[in-house]
PDB file of C-alpha atoms in Angstrom:
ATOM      1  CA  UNK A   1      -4.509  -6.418   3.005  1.00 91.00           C
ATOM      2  CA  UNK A   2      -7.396  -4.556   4.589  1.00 95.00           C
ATOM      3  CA  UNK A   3     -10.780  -3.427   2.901  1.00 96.00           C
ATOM      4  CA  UNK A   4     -12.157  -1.135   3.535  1.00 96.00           C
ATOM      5  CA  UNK A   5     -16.062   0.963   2.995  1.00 95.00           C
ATOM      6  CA  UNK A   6     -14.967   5.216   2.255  1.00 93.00           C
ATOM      7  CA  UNK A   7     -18.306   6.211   1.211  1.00 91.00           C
ATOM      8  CA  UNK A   8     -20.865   5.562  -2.003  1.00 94.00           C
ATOM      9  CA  UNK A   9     -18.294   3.342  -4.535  1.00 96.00           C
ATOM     10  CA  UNK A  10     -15.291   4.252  -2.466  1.00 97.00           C
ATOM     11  CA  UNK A  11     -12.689   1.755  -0.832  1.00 96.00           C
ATOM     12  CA  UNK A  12     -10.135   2.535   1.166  1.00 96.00           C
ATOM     13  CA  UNK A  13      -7.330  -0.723   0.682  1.00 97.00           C
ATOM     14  CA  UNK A  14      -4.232  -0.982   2.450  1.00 96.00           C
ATOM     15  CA  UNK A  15      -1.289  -3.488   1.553  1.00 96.00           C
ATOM     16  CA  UNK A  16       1.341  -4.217   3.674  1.00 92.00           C
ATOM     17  CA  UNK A  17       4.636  -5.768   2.365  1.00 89.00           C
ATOM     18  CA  UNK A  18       5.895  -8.963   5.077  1.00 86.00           C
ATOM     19  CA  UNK A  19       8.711  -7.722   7.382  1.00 83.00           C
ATOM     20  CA  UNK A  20      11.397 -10.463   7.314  1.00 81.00           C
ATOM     21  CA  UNK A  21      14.495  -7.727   8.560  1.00 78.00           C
ATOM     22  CA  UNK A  22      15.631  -7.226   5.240  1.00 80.00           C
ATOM     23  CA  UNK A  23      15.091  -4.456   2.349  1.00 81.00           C
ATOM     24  CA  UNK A  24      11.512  -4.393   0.713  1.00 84.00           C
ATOM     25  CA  UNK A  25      11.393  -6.391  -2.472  1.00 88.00           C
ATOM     26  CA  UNK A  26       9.611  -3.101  -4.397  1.00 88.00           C
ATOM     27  CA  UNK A  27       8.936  -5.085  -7.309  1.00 91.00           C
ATOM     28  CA  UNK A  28       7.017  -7.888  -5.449  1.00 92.00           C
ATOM     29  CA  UNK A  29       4.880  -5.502  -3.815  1.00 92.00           C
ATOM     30  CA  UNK A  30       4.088  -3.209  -6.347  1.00 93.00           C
ATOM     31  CA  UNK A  31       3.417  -6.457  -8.684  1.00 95.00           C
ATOM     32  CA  UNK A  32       1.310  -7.384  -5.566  1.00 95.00           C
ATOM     33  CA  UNK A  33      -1.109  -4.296  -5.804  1.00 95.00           C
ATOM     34  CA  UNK A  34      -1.269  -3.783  -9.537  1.00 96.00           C
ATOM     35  CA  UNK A  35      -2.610  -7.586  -9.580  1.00 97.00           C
ATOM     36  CA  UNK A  36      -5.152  -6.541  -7.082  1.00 97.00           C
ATOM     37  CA  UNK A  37      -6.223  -3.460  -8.672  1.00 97.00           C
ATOM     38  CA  UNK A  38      -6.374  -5.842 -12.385  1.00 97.00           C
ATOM     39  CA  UNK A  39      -8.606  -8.154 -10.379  1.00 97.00           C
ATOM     40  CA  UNK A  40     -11.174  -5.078  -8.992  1.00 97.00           C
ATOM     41  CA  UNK A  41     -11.202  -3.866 -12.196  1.00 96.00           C
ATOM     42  CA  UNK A  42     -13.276  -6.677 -13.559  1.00 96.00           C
ATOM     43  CA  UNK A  43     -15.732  -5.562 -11.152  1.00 94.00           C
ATOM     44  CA  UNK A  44     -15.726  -2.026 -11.870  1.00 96.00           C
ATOM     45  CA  UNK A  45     -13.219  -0.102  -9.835  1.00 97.00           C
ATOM     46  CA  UNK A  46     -10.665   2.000 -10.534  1.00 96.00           C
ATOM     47  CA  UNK A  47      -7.767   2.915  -8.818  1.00 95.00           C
ATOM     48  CA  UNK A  48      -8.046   6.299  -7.886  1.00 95.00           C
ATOM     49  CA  UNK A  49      -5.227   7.502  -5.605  1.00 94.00           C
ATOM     50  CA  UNK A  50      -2.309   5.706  -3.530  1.00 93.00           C
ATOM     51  CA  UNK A  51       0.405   6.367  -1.186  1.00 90.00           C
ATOM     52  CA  UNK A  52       3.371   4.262  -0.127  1.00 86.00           C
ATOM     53  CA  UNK A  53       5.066   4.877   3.286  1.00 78.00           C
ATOM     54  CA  UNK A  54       7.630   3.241   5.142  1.00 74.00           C
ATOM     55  CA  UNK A  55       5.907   1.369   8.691  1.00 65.00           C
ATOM     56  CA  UNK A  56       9.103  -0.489  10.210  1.00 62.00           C
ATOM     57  CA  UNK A  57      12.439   1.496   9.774  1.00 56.00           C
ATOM     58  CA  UNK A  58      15.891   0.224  10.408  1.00 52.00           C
ATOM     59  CA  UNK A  59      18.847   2.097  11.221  1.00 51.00           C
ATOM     60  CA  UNK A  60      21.081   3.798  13.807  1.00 50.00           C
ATOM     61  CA  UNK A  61      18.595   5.882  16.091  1.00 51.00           C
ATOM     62  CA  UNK A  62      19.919   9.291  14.128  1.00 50.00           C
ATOM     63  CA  UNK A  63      19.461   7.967  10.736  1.00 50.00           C
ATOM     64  CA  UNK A  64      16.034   6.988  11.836  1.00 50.00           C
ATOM     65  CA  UNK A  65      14.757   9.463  13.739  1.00 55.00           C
ATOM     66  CA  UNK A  66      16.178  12.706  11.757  1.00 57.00           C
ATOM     67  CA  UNK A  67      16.339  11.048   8.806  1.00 58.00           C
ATOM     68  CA  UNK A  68      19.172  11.401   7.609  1.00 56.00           C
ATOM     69  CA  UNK A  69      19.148   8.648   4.887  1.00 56.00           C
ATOM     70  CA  UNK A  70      20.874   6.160   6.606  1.00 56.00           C
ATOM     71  CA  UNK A  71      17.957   4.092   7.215  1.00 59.00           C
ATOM     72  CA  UNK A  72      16.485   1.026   5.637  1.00 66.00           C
ATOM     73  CA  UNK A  73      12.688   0.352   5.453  1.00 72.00           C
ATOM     74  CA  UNK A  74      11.953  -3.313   5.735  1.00 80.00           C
ATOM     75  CA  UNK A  75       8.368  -2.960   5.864  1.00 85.00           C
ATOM     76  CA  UNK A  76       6.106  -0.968   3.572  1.00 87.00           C
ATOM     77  CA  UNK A  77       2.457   0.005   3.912  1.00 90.00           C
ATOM     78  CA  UNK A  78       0.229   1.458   0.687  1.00 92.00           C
ATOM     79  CA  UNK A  79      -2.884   3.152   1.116  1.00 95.00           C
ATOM     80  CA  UNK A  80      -5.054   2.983  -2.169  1.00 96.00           C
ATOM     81  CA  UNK A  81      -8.704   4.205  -3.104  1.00 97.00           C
ATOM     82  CA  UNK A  82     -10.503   2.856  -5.480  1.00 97.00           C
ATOM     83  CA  UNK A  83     -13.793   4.569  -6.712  1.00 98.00           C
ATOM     84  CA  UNK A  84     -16.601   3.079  -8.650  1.00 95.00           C
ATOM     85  CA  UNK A  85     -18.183   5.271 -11.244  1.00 87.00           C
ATOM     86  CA  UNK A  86     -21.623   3.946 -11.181  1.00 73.00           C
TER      87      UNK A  86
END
């Protein structure tokens, strides 16, 4: 995870699930974030806004590169601001 300063009460956090080769476990890294954004809560922030994108793709160069569905993500990256209303 990286923290980071977007402005007056803005953060900028990114999460990044570990690749080990294999399919994203979705529900650990969701579960991951949502206990992150429980814990900033307590101190005020809200999640505001997030994006999840596959980083590290697997697949046979066509699947991959013209995405053609054949591909597997076995790393995930999500980009999340959090805003502070006071």
């Amino acid at each position: 995870m990286s923290d980071f300063e977007a402005g007056p009460n803005q953060r900028f956090v990114t999460y990044n699930s570990i690749d080990t080769g294999y399919d994203v476990d979705t529900d650990a890294f969701v579960a991951t974030i949502a206990a992150d954004a429980d814990q900033r809560k307590l101190n005020g922030w809200r999640l505001l806004s997030s994006s999840v994108f596959p980083s590290r793709q697997t697949g046979t160069a066509g699947n991959v590169l013209f995405q053609s569905g054949g591909q597997r993500a076995t790393m995930l990256t999500a980009v999340v601001v959090y805003v502070r209303d006071f």
